[in-house]
Coordinates of C-alpha atoms and ligand atoms in Angstrom, one line a residue:
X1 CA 40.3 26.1 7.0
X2 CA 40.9 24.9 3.4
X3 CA 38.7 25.5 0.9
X4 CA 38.4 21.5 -0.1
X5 CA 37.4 21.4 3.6
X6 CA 34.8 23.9 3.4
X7 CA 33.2 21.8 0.2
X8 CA 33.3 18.3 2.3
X9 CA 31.4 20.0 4.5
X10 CA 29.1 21.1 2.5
X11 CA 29.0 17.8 1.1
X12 CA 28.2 16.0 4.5
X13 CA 25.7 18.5 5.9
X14 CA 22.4 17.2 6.4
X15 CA 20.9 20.6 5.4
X16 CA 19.8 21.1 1.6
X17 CA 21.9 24.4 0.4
X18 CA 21.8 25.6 -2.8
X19 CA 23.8 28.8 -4.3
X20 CA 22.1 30.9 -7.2
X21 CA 22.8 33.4 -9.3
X22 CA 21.7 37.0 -10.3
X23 CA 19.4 35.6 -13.0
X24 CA 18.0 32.9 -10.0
X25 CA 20.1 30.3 -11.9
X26 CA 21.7 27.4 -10.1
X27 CA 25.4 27.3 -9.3
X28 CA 25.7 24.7 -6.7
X29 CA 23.8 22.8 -4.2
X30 CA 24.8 20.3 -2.1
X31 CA 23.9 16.3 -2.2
X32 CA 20.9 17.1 0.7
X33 CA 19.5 19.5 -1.8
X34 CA 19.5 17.2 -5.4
X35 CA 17.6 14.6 -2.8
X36 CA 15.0 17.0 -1.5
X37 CA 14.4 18.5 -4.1
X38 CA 14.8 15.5 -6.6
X39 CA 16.7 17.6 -8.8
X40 CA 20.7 16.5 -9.7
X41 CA 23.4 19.5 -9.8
X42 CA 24.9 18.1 -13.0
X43 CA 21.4 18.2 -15.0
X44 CA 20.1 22.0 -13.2
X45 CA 23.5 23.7 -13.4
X46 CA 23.1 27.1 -15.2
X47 CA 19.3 26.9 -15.1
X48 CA 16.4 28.8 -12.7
X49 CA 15.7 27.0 -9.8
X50 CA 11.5 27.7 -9.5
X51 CA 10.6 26.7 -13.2
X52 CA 11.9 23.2 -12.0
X53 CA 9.1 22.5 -9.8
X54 CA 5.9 22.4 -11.1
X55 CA 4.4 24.7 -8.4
X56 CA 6.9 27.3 -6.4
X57 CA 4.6 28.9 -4.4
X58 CA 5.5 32.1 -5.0
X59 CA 9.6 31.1 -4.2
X60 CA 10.8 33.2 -7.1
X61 CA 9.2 36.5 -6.2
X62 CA 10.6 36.1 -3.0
X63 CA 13.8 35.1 -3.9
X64 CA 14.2 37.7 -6.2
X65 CA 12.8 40.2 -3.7
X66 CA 16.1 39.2 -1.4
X67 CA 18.4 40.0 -3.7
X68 CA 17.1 43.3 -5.4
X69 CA 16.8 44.5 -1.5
X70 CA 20.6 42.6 -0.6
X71 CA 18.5 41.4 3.0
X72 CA 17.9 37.7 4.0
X73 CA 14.3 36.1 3.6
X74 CA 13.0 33.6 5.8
X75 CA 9.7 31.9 5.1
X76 CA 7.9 29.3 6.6
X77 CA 5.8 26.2 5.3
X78 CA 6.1 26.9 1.6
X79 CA 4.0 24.4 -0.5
X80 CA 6.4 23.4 -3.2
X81 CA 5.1 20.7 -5.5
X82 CA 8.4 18.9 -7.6
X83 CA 8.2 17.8 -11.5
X84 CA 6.2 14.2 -10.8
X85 CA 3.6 15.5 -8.9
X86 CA 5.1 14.9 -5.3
X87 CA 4.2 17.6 -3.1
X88 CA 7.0 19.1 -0.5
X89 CA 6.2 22.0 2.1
X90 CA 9.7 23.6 3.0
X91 CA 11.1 26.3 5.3
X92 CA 13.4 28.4 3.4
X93 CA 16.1 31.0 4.2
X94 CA 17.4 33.3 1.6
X95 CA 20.7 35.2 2.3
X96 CA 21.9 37.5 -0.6
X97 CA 25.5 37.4 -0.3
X98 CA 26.2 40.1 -3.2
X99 CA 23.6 41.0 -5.5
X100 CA 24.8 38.1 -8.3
X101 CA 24.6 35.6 -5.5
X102 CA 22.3 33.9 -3.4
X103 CA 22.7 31.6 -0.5
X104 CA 19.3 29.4 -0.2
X105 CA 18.8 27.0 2.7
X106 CA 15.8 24.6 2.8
X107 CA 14.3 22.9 5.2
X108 CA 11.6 20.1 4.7
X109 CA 8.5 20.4 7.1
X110 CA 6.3 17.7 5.9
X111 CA 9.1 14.8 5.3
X112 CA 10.0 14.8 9.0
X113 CA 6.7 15.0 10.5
X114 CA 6.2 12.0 7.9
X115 CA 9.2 10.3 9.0
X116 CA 8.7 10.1 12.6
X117 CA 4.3 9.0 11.7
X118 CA 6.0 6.4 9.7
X119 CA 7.8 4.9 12.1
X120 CA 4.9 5.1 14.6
X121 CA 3.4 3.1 12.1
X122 CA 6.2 0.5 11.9
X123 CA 6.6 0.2 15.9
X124 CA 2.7 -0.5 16.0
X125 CA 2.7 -2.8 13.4
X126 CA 5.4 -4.9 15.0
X127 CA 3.7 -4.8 18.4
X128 CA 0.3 -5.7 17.0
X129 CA 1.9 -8.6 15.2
X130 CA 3.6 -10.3 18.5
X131 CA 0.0 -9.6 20.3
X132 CA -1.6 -11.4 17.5
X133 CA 0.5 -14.0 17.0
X134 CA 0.2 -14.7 21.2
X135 CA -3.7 -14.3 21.0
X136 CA -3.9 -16.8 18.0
X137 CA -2.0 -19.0 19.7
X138 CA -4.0 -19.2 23.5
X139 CA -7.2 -19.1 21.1
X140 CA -6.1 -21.9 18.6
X141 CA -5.0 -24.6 21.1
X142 CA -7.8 -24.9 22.9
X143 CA -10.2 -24.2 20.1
X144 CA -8.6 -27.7 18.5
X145 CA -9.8 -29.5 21.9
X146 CA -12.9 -28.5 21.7
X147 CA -13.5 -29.3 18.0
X148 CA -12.0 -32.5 18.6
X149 CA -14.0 -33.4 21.7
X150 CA -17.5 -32.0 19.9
X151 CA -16.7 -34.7 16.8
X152 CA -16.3 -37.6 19.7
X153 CA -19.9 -36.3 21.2
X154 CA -21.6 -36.1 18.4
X155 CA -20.6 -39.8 17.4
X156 CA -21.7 -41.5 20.6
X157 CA -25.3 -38.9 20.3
X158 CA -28.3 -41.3 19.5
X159 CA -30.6 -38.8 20.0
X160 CA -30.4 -37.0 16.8
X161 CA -31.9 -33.2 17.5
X162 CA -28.7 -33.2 19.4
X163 CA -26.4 -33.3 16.3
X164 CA -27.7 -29.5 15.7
X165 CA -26.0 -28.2 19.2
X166 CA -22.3 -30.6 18.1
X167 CA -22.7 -29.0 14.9
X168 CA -23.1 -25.6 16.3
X169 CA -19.9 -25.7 18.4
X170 CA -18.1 -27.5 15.3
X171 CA -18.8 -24.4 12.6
X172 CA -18.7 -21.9 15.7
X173 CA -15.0 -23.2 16.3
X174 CA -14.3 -23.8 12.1
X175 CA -15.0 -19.6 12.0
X176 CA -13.1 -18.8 14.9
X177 CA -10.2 -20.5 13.8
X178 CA -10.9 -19.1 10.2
X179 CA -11.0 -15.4 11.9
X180 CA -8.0 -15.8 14.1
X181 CA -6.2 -16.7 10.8
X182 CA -7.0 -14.6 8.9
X183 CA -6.0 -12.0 11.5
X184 CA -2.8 -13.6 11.4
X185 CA -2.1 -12.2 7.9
X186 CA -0.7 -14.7 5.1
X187 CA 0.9 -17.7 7.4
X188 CA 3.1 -18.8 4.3
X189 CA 6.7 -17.6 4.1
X190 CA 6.8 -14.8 1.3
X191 CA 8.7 -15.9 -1.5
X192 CA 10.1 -13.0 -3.4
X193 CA 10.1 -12.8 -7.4
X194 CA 10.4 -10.5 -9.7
X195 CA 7.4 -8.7 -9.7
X196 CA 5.8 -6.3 -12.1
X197 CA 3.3 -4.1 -10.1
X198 CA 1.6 -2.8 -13.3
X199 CA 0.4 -6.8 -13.6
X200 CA -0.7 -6.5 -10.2
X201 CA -2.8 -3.5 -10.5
X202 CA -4.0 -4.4 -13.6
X203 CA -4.8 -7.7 -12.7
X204 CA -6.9 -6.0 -9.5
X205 CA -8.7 -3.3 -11.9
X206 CA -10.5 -6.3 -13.9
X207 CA -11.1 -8.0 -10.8
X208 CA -12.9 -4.5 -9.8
X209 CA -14.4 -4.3 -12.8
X210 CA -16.2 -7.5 -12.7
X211 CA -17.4 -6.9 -9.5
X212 CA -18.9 -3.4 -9.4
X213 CA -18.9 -2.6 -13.5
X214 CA -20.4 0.8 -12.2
X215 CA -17.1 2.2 -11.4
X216 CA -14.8 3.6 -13.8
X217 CA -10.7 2.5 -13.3
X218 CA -8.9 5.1 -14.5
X219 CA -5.0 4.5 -14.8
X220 CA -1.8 7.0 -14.3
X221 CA 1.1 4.6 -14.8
X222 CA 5.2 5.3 -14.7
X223 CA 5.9 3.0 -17.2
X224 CA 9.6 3.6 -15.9
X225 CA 9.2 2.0 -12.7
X226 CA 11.7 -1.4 -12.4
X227 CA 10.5 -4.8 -11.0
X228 CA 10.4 -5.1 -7.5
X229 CA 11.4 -8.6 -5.7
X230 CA 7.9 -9.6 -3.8
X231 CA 5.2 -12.5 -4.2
X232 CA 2.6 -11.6 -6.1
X233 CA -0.1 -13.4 -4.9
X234 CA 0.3 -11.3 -1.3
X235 CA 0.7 -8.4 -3.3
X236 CA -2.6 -8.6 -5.7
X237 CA -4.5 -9.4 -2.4
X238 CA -3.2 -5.9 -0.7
X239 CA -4.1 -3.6 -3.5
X240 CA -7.2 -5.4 -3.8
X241 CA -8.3 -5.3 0.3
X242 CA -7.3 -1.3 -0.4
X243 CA -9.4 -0.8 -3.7
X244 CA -12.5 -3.0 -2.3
X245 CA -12.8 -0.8 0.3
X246 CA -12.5 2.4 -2.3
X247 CA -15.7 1.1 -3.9
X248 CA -17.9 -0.1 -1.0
X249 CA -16.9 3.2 0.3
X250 CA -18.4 5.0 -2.8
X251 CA -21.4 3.0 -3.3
X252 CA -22.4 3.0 0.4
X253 CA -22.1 7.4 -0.1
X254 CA -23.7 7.4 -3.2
X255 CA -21.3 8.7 -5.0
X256 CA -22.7 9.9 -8.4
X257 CA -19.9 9.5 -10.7
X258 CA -17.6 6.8 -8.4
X259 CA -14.1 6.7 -9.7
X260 CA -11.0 4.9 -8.8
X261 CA -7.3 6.0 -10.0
X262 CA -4.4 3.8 -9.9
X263 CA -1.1 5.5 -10.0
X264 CA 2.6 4.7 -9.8
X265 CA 5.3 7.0 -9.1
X266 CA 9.2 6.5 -8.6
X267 CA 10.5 8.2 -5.3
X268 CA 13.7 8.7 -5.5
X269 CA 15.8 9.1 -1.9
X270 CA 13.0 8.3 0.5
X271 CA 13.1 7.5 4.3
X272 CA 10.3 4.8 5.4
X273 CA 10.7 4.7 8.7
X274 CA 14.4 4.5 9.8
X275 CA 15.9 3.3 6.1
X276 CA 16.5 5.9 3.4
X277 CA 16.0 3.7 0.6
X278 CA 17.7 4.8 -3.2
X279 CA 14.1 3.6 -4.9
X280 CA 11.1 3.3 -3.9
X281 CA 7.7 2.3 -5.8
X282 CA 4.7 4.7 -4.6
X283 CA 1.3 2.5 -5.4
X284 CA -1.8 4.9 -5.1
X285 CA -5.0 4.1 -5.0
X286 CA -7.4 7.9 -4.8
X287 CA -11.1 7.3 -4.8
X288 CA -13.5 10.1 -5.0
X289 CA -15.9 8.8 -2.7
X290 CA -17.3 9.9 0.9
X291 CA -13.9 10.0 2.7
X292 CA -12.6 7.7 5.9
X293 CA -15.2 8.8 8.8
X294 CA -12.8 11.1 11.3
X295 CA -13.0 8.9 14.2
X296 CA -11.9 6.0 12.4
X297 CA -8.7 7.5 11.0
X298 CA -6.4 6.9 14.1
X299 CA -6.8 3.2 14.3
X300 CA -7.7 2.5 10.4
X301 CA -4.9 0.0 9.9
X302 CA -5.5 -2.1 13.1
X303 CA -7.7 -5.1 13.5
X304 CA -11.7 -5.3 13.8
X305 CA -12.1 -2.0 12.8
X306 CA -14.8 -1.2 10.6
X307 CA -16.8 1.7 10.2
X308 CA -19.3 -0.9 7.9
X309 CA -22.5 -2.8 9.3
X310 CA -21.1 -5.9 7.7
X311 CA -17.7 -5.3 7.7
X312 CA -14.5 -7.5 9.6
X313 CA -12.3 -5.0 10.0
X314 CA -9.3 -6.8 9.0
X315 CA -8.9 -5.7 5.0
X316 CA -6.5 -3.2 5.7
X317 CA -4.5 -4.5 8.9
X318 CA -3.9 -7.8 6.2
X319 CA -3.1 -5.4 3.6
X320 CA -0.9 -3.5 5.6
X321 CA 0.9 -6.7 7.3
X322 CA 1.8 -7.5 3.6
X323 CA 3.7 -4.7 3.1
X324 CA 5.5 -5.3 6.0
X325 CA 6.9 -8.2 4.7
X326 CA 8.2 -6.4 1.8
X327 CA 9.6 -3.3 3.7
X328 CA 7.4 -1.1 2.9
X329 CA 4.1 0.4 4.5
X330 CA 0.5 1.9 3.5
X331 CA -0.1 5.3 4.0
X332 CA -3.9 7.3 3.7
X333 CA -4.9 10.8 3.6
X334 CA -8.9 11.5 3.5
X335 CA -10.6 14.3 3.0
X336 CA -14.6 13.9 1.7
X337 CA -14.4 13.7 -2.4
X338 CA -10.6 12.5 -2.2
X339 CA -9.1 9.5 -0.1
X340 CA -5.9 8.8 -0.8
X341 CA -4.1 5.3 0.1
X342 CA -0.6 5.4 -0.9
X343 CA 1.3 1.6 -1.0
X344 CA 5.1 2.5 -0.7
X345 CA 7.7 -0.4 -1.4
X346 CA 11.5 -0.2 -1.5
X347 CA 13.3 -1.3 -4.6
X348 CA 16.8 -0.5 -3.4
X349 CA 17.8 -0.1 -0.1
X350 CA 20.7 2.1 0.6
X351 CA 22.6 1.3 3.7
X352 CA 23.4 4.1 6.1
Ligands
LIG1 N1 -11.5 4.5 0.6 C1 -12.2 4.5 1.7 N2 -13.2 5.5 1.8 C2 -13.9 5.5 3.0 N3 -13.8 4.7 4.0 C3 -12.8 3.8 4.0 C4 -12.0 3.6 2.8 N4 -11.1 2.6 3.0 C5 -11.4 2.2 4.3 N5 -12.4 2.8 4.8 C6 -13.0 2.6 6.2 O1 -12.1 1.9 6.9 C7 -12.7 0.7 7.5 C8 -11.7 -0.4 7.7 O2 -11.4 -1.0 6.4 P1 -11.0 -2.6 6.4 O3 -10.8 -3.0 5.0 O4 -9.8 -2.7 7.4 O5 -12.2 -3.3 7.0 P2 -13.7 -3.5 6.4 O6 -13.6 -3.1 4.9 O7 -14.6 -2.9 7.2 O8 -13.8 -5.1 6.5 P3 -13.1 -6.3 5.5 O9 -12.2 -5.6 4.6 O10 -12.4 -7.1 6.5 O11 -14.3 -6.9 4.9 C9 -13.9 0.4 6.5 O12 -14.9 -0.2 7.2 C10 -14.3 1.9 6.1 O13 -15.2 2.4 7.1
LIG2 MG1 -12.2 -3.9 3.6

């Protein structure tokens, strides 16, 4: 086989292979490998591959433990963490091919058990939105009868103790209607704009301020990050449903110093559900209050669940039915002291 035949396939593998030198510098690596590991061959050529993450995880011992003994290295569930902060956990395979040159093949563990959760996510977001949309509609119609028949009563009532029990069945069907709406997520048609999610969130952190001056809003922006196209309105109400929920959270723990931390990130080559997208924006929204009860963590984004006495259950299913209609999807890891709800939108979409 040609040698320009070997390089295209390379080039087209799906696998991220890198080649480095005696000093653990980078030669090559492949197009898989600058998008796992974020990292582009023309800026990392002639330079060592570990001190380009900020945690390696004990990669370069390893690595140069291969190639001082010339024998291949495998290891399993490496916790890498790239320059930005984005953690990765990787398989890796190191196979010294002389002692000035080392073939390194990486395998991501986390992204596709990610991938495939994420588009669980998608699938029952779709499928709760058709059941929805069918229940709203057998609970609506004849909801509107019965208002309008209760108005007719109470017009013809002389007796007037009975205008309570009309009234009754009016406001009972005004808040079912109300609920069933609002289960329905926003019922206009998104109109995108430019949209600057810095406004957004800081528009949401005086919002949270106001309401619970208590909690301090600390902020960790990319000042980088480019417009994305979205309506803003939908979008303020998301992050807001997310970071409400941050603070009840804390103040019904007790937490002694509650904090909230808005972050932005750029993530560059990322799959949300089936769609590798170029760009995508990474909202987070970490709280360092109880954490999300266990037995809730399953079914947090659907419907009428609630793990609060007073609570609807519908601030994050609305929230997450928002970014739905922007592509994108909410994500959450809890542990107690750290909850972690990450809003990720597309910017550019690549095709493939
Ligand atoms: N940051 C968090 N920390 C701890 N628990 C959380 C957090 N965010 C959400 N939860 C849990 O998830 C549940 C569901 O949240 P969701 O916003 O959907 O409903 P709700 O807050 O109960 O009601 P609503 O938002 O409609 O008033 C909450 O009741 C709470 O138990
Ligand atoms: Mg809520």
């Amino acid at each position: 086989m040609a040698a320009s035949m070997y390089q295209r396939l390379m080039e087209h593998l799906s696998t991220a292979v890198l080649l480095l030198d005696g000093g653990l510098r980078v030669t090559w690596m492949n197009p898989a490998a600058e998008a796992l590991l974020s990292l582009s061959l023309s800026r990392v050529q002639e330079r060592e591959l570990c001190p380009l993450m900020e945690k390696d995880d004990g990669m370069a011992a390893v690595l140069a433990k291969a190639l001082e003994d010339c024998h291949p290295f495998t290891r399993r569930e490496a916790r890498l963490v790239l320059m930005g902060g984005e953690p990765l956990t990787v398989d890796f395979t190191a196979t010294p091919l002389s002692h000035t040159e080392l073939l390194l093949e990486v395998e991501p563990r986390d992204r596709l058990i990610r991938i495939s959760r994420e588009e669980a996510l998608i699938t029952r977001q779709e499928i709760l939105k058709v059941l929805t949309r069918g229940l709203a509609h057998e609970v609506k119609n004849p909801l509107g009868g019965i208002r309008g028949a209760a108005q007719l009563l109470d017009r013809d009532l002389e007796d007037p103790a009975q205008h309570d029990f009309t009234r009754i069945i009016i406001e009972e069907a005004d808040r079912l209607r109300d609920l069933v709406d609002s289960m329905l997520g926003p019922n206009r048609v998104m109109r995108p704009q430019p949209l600057n999610i810095h406004r957004v969130l800081e528009r949401v952190r005086s919002l949270v301020l106001a309401e619970s001056p208590g909690v301090c809003v600390e902020r960790d922006y990319d000042p980088s990050l480019p417009d994305l196209a979205g309506d803003e309105a939908q979008m303020i109400q998301a992050v807001l449903n997310v970071a409400r929920n941050a603070v009840e959270a804390m103040h019904e723990g007790a937490t002694v110093a509650p904090r909230l931390l808005l972050r932005t990130r750029a993530r560059r080559q990322f799959t949300l559900g089936a769609r590798r997208h170029r760009l995508v924006s990474e909202v987070a929204i970490l709280d360092n209050g109880p954490g999300i009860p266990e037995a809730l963590q399953a079914t947090l984004f659907y419907p009428m669940i609630s793990g609060r006495a007073d609570g609807s259950g519908l601030g994050l299913s609305i929230a997450q039915g928002i970014l739905h209609q922007h592509q994108g999807l909410i994500e959450c890891e809890s542990v107690p002291g750290h909850t972690e709800f990450r809003l990720l939108i597309p910017l550019e979409t690549r095709h493939d």
